[in-house]
mmCIF file of C-alpha atoms in Angstrom:
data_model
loop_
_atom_site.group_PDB
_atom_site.id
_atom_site.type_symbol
_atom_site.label_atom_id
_atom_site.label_comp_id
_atom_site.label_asym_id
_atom_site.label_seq_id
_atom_site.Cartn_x
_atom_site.Cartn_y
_atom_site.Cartn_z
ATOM 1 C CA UNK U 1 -19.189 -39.918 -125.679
ATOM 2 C CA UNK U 2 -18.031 -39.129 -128.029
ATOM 3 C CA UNK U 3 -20.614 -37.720 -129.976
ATOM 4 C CA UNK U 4 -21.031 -36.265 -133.897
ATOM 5 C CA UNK U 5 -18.781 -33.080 -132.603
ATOM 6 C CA UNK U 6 -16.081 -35.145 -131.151
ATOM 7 C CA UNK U 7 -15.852 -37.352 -134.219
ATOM 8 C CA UNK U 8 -16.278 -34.675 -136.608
ATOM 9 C CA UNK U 9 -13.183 -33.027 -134.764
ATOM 10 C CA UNK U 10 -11.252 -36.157 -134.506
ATOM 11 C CA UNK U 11 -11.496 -35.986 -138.702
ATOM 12 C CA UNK U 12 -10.482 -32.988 -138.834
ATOM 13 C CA UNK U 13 -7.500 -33.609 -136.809
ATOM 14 C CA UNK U 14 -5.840 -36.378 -138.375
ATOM 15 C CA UNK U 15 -6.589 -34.746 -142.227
ATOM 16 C CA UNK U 16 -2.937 -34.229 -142.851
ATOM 17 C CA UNK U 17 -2.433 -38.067 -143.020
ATOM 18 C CA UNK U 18 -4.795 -37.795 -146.335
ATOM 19 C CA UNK U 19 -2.210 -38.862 -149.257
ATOM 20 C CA UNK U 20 0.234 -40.376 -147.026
ATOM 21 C CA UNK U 21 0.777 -44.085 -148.126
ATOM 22 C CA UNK U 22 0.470 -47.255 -145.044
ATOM 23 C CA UNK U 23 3.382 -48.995 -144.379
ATOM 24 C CA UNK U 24 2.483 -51.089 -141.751
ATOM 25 C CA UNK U 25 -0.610 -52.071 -139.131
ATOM 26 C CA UNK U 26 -0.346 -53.276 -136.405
ATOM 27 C CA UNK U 27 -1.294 -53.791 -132.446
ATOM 28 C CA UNK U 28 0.674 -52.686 -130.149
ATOM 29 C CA UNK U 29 1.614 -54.531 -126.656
ATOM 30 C CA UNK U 30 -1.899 -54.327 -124.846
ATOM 31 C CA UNK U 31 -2.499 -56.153 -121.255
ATOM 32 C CA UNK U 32 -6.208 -55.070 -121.537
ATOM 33 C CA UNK U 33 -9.180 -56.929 -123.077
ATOM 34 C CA UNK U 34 -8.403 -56.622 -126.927
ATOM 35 C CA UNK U 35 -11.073 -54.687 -128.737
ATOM 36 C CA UNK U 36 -12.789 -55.759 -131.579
ATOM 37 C CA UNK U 37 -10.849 -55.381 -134.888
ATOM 38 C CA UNK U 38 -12.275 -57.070 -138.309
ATOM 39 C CA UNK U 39 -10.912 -59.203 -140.178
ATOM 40 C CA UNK U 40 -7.695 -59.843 -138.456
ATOM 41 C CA UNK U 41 -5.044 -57.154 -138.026
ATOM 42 C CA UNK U 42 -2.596 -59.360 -140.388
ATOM 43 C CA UNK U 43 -5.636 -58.714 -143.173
ATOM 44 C CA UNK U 44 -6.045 -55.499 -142.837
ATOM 45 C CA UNK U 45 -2.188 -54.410 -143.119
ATOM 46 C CA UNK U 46 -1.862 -57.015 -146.005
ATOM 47 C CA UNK U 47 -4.777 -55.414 -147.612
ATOM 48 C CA UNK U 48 -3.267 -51.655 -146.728
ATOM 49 C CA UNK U 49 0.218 -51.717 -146.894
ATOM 50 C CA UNK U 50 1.143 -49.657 -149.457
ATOM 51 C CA UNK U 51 -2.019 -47.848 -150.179
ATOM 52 C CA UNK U 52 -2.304 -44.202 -149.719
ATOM 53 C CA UNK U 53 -5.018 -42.838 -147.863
ATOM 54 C CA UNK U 54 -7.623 -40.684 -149.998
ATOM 55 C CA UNK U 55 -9.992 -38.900 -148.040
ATOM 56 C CA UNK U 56 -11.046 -38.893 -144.351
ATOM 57 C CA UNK U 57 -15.169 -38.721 -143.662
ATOM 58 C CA UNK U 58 -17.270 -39.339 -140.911
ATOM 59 C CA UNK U 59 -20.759 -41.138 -141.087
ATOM 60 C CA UNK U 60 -22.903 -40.492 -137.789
ATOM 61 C CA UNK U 61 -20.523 -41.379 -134.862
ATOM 62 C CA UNK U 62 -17.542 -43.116 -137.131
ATOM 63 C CA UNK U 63 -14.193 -41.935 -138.144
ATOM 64 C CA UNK U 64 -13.644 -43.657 -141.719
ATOM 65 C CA UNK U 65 -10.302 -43.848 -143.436
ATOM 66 C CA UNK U 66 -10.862 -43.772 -147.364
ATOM 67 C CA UNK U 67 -8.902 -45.985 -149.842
ATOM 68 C CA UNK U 68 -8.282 -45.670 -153.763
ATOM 69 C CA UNK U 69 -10.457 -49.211 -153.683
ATOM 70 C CA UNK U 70 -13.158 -47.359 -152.423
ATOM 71 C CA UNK U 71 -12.546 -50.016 -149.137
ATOM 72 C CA UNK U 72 -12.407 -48.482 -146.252
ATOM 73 C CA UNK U 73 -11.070 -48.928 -142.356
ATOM 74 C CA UNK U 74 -14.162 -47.835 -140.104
ATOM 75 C CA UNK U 75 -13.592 -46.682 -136.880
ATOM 76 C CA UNK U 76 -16.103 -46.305 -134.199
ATOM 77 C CA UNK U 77 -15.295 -44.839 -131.150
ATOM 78 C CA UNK U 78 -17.769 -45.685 -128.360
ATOM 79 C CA UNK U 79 -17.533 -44.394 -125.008
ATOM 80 C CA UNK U 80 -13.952 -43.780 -124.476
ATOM 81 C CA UNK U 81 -12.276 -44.449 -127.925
ATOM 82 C CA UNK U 82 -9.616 -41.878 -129.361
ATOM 83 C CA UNK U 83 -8.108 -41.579 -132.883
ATOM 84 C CA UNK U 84 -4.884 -39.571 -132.447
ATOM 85 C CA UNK U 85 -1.539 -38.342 -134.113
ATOM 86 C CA UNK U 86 -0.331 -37.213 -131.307
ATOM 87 C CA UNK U 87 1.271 -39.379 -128.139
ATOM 88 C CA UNK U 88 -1.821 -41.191 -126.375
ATOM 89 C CA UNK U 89 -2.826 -40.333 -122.825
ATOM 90 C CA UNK U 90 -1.244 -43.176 -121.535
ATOM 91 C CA UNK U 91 0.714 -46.543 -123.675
ATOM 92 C CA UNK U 92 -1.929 -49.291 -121.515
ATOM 93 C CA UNK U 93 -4.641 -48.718 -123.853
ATOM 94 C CA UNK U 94 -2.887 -48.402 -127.084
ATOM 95 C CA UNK U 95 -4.853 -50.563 -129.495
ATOM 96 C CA UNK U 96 -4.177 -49.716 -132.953
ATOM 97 C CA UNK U 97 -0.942 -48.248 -134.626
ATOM 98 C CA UNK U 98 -0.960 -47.121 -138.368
ATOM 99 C CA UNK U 99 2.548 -46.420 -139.688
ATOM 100 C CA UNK U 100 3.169 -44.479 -142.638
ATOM 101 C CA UNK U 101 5.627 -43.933 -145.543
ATOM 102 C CA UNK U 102 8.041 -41.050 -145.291
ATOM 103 C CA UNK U 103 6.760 -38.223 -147.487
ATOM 104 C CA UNK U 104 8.548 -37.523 -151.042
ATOM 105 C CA UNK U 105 9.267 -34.206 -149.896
ATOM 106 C CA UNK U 106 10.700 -34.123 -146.301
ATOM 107 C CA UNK U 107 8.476 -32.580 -143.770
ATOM 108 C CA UNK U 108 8.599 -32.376 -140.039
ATOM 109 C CA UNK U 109 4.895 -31.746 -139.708
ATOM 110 C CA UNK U 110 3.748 -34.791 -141.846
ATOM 111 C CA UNK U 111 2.512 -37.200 -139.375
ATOM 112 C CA UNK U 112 4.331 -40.552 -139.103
ATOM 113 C CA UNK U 113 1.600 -42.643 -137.288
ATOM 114 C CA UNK U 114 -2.109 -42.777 -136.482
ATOM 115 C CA UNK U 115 -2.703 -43.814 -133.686
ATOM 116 C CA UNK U 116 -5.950 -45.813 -131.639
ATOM 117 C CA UNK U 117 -6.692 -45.636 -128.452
ATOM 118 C CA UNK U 118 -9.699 -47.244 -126.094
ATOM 119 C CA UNK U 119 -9.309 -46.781 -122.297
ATOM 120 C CA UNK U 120 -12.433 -48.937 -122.050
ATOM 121 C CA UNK U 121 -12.149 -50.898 -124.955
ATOM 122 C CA UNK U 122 -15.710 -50.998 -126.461
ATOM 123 C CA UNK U 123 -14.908 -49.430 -129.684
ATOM 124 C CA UNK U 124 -14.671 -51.392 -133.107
ATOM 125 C CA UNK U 125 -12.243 -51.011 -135.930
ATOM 126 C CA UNK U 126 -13.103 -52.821 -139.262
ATOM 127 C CA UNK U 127 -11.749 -52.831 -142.833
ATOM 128 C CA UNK U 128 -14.489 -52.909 -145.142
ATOM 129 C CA UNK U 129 -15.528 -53.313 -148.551
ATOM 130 C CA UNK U 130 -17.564 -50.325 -150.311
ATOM 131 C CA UNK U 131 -20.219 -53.418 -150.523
ATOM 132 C CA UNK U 132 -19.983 -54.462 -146.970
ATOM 133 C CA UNK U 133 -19.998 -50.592 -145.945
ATOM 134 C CA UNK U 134 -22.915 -49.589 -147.802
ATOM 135 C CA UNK U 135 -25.056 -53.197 -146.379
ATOM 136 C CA UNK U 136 -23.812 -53.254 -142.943
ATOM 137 C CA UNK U 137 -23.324 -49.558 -142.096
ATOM 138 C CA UNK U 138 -24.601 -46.831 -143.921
ATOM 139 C CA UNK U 139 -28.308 -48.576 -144.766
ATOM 140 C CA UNK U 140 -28.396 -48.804 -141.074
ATOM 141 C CA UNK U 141 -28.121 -45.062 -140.490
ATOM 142 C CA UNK U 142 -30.782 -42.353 -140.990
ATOM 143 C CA UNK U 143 -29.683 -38.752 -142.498
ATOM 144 C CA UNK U 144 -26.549 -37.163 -140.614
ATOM 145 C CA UNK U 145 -27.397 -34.903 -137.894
ATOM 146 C CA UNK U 146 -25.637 -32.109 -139.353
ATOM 147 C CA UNK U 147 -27.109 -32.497 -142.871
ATOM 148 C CA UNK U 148 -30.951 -33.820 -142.303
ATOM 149 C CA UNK U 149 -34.086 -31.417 -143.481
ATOM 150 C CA UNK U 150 -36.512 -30.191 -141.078
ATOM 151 C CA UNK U 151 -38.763 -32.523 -143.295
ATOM 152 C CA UNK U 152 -36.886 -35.363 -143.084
ATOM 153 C CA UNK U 153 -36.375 -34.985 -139.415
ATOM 154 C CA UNK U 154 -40.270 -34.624 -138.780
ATOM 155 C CA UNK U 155 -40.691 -37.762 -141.530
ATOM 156 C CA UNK U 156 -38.681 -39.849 -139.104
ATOM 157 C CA UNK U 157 -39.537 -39.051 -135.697
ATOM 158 C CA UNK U 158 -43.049 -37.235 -135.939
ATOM 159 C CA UNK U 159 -45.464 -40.491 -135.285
ATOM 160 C CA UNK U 160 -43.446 -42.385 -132.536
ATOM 161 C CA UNK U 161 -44.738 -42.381 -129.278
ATOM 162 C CA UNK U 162 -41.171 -42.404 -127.516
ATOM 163 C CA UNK U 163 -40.042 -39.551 -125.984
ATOM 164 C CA UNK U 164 -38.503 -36.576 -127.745
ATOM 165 C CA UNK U 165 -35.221 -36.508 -126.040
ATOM 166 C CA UNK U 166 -34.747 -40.568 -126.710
ATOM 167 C CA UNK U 167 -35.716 -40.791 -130.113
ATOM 168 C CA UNK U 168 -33.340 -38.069 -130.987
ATOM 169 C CA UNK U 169 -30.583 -40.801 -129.988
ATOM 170 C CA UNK U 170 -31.783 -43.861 -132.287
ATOM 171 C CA UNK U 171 -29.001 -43.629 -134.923
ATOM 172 C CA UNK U 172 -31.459 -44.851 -137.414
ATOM 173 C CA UNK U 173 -33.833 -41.921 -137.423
ATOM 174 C CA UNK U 174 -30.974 -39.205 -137.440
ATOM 175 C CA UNK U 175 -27.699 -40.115 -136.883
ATOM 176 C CA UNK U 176 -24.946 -38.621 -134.792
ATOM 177 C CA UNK U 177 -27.218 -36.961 -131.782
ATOM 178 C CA UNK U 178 -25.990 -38.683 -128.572
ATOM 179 C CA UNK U 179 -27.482 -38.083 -124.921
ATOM 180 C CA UNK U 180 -25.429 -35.222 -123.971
ATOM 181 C CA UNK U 181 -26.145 -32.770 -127.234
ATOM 182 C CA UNK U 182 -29.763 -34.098 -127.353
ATOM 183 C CA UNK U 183 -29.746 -32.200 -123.932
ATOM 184 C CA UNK U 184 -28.649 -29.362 -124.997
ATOM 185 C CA UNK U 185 -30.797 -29.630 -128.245
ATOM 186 C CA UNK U 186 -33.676 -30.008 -126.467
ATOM 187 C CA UNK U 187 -32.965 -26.959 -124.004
ATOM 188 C CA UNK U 188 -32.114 -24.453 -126.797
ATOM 189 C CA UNK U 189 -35.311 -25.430 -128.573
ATOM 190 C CA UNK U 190 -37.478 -25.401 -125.211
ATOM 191 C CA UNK U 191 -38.910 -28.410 -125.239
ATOM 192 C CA UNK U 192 -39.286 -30.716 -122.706
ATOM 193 C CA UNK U 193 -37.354 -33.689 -123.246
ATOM 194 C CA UNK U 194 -40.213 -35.816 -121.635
ATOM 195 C CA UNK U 195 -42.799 -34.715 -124.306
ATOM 196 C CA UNK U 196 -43.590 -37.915 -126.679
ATOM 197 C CA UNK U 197 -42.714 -36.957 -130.192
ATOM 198 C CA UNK U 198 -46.427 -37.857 -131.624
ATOM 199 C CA UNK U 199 -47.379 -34.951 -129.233
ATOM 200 C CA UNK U 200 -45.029 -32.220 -129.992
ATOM 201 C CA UNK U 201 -46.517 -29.179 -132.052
ATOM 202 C CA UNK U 202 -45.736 -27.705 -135.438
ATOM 203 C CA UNK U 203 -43.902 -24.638 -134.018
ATOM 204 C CA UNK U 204 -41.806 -27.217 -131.646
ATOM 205 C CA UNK U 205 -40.561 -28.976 -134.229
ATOM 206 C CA UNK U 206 -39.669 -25.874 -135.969
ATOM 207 C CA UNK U 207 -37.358 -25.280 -133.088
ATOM 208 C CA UNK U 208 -35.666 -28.026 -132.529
ATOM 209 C CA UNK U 209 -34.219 -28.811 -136.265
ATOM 210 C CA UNK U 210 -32.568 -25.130 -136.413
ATOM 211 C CA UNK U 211 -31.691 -26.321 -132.556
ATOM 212 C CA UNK U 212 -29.594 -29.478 -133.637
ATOM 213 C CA UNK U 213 -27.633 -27.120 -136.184
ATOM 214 C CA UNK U 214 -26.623 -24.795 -134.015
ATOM 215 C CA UNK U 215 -25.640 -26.987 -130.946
ATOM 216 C CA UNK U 216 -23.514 -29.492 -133.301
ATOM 217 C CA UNK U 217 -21.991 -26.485 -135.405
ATOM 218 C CA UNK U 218 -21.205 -24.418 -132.364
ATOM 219 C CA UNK U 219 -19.776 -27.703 -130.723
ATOM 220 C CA UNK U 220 -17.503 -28.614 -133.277
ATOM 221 C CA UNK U 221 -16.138 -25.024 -133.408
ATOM 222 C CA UNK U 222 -15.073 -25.697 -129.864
ATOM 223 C CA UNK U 223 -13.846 -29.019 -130.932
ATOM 224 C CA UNK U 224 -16.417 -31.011 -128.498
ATOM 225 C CA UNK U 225 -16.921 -31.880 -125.324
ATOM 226 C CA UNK U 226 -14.269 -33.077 -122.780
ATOM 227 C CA UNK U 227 -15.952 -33.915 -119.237
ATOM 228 C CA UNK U 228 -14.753 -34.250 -115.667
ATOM 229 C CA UNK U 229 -13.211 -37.801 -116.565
ATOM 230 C CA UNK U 230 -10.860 -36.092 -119.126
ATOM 231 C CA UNK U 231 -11.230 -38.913 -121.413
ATOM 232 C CA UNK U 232 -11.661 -36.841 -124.749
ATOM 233 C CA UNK U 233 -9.260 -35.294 -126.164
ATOM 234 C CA UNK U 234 -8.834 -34.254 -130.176
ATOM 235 C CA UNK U 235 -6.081 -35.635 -132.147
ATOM 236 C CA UNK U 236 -3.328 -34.002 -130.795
ATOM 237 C CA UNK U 237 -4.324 -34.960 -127.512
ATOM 238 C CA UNK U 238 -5.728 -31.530 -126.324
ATOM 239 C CA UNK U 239 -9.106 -31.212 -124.575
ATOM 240 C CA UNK U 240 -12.080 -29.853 -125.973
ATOM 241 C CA UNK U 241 -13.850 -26.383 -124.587
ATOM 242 C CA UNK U 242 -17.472 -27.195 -125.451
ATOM 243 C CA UNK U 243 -17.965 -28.221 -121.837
ATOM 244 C CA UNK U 244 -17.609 -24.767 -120.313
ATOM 245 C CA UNK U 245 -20.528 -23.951 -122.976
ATOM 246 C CA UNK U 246 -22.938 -26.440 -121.921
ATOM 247 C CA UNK U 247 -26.304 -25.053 -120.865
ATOM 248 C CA UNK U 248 -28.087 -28.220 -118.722
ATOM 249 C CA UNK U 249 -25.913 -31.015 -119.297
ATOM 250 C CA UNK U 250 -24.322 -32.227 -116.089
ATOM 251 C CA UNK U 251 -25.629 -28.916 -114.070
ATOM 252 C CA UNK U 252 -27.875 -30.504 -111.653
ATOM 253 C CA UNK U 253 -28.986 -27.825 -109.252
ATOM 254 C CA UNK U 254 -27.654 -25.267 -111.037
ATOM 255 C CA UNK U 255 -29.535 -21.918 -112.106
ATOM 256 C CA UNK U 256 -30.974 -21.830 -115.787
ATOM 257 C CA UNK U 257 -29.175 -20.170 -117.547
ATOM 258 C CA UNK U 258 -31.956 -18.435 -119.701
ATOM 259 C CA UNK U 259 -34.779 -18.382 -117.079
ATOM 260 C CA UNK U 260 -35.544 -16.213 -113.978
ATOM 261 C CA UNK U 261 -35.715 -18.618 -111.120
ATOM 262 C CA UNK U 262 -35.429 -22.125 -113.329
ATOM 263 C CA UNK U 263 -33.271 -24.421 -111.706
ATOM 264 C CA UNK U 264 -31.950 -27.266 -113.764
ATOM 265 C CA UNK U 265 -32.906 -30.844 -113.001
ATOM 266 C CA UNK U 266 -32.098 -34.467 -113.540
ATOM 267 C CA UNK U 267 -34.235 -37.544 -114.784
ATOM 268 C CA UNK U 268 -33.109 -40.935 -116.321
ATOM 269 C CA UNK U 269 -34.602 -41.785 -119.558
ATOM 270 C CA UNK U 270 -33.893 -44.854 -121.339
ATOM 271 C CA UNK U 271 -31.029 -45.629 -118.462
ATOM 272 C CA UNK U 272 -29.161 -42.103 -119.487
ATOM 273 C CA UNK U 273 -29.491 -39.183 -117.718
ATOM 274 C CA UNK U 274 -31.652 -36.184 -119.240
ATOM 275 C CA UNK U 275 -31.090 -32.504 -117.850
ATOM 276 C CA UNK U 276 -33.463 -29.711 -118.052
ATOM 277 C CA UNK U 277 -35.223 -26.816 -117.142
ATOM 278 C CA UNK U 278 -38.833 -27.508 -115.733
ATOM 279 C CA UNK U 279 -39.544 -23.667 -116.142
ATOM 280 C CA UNK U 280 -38.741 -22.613 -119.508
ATOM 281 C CA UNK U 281 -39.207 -26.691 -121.045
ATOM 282 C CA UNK U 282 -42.674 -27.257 -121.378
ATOM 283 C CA UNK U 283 -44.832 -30.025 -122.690
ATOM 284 C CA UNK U 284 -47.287 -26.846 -123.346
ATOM 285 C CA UNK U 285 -45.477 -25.934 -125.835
ATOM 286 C CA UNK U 286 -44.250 -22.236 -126.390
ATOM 287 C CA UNK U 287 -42.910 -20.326 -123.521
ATOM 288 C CA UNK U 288 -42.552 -16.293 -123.527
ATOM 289 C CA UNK U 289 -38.999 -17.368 -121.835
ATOM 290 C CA UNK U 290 -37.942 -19.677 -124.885
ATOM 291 C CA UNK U 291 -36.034 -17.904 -127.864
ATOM 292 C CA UNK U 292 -33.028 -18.612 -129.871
ATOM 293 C CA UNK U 293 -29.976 -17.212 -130.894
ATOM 294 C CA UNK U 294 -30.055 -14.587 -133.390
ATOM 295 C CA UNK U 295 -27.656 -16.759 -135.472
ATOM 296 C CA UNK U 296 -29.332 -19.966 -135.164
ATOM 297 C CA UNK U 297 -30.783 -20.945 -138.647
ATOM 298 C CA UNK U 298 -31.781 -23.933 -140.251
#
């Protein structure tokens, strides 16, 4: 966590700072490990200060703050990372604070601060060129999760021998998919997440890329996931509702939810736990049990 639906709705929370201008960076008073922040926070509000932000995108799993340079700050949120305009969960892992310009036109809804927030401190924050972001990032990434072709999909992953459910997760093949939402992928498509991808059949396939539309889009509409830890939360602090949706993930035990008798189980792959259904996920292929929403289209 988080994953493309998290990120996707942390953009679209803080959009209302698009068009405000910086004032000042900075880093708040932090006891904990300091994250990683490139170049140096002093750069980055000498280099900002005074700019006005143009557009907010996301690429795979990162936030990115657009400038009229075409530079841009790129934000990547790990495990427990938060981008917020809202008050944080707590001031101990306040990391980042982005102070802006008072509007021309008075407004009590335009937001005054971004703000960045890392219980764990893994994440990364880093001011980049467009040169620098297009070597160092984007080459690095295969087509986004939410906009790759069932051709381009079966291009990237259809000859490796790994696993289906782990080479959904390498961020160079399609980016965004992270281990919970490959889960639930993987279930809505009825495969079994064990099946190596060299192995999978023609109508699989054809399942799963309509699958990884439908999960993401549905997640995002519930503004992703927020799990028993409570870490996630979208940018005004507020929990997601994608995890009373979820069909296998972290339900262990549990009934299937689509087959008579299934009970859901756990493996590790990869060192990350995989749930699914043994009864209607089968390396076979096709089960009479498998079928997907009526909405779900590629």
């Amino acid at each position: 966590m988080p994953e493309l639906p998290e990120v996707e709705t942390m953009c679209r929370g803080i959009a209302p700072i698009i068009g405000r201008e910086i004032e000042r960076v900075e880093v708040p008073p932090c006891h904990c490990r300091p994250i990683t922040i490139e170049p140096s926070v002093a750069t980055i509000d000498r280099r900002l200060r005074g700019r006005p932000v143009t557009a907010i995108q996301r690429r795979g799993k990162r936030v990115m703050l657009c400038f009229d340079d075409q530079s841009r700050l790129v934000i990547e949120p790990r495990m427990t990372g938060l981008v917020l305009l809202a008050d944080p969960p707590d001031p101990d892992h306040l990391r980042l604070r982005i102070q802006f310009r008072p509007p021309s036109i008075p407004s009590a809804d335009a937001p005054t601060e971004l703000l960045l927030w890392d219980r764990r401190g893994l994440g990364t924050i880093r001011w980049m060129s467009e040169k620098d972001y297009l070597e160092k990032v984007d080459s690095r990434l295969g087509p986004d999760a939410m906009c790759i072709t069932a051709e381009e999909l079966r291009q990237n992953l259809a000859a490796s021998r790994r696993p289906i459910k782990v080479a959904l997760l390498d961020q160079s093949a399609v980016a965004g998919i992270g281990n919970l939402y490959a889960a639930e992928i993987l279930f809505l498509a009825g495969v079994d997440p064990r099946t190596r991808c060299d192995q999978l059949t023609k109508p699989q396939w054809e399942r799963i890329h309509p699958a990884i539309t439908w999960v993401l889009r549905d997640a995002i509409e519930h503004e992703g996931s927020t799990l028993s830890d409570g870490t996630y939360r979208n940018a005004l602090n507020d929990p997601g509702n994608y995890q009373n949706m979820h069909r296998v993930y972290d339900r262990e035990h549990l009934s299937c939810p689509r087959c008579e008798g299934g009970v859901i189980r756990r493996i590790v792959q990869a060192q990350r736990a995989t749930f699914f259904c043994p009864g209607c996920q089968r390396k076979s292929g096709r089960h009479p049990s498998v079928s997907m929403p009526d909405n779900c289209r590629d």
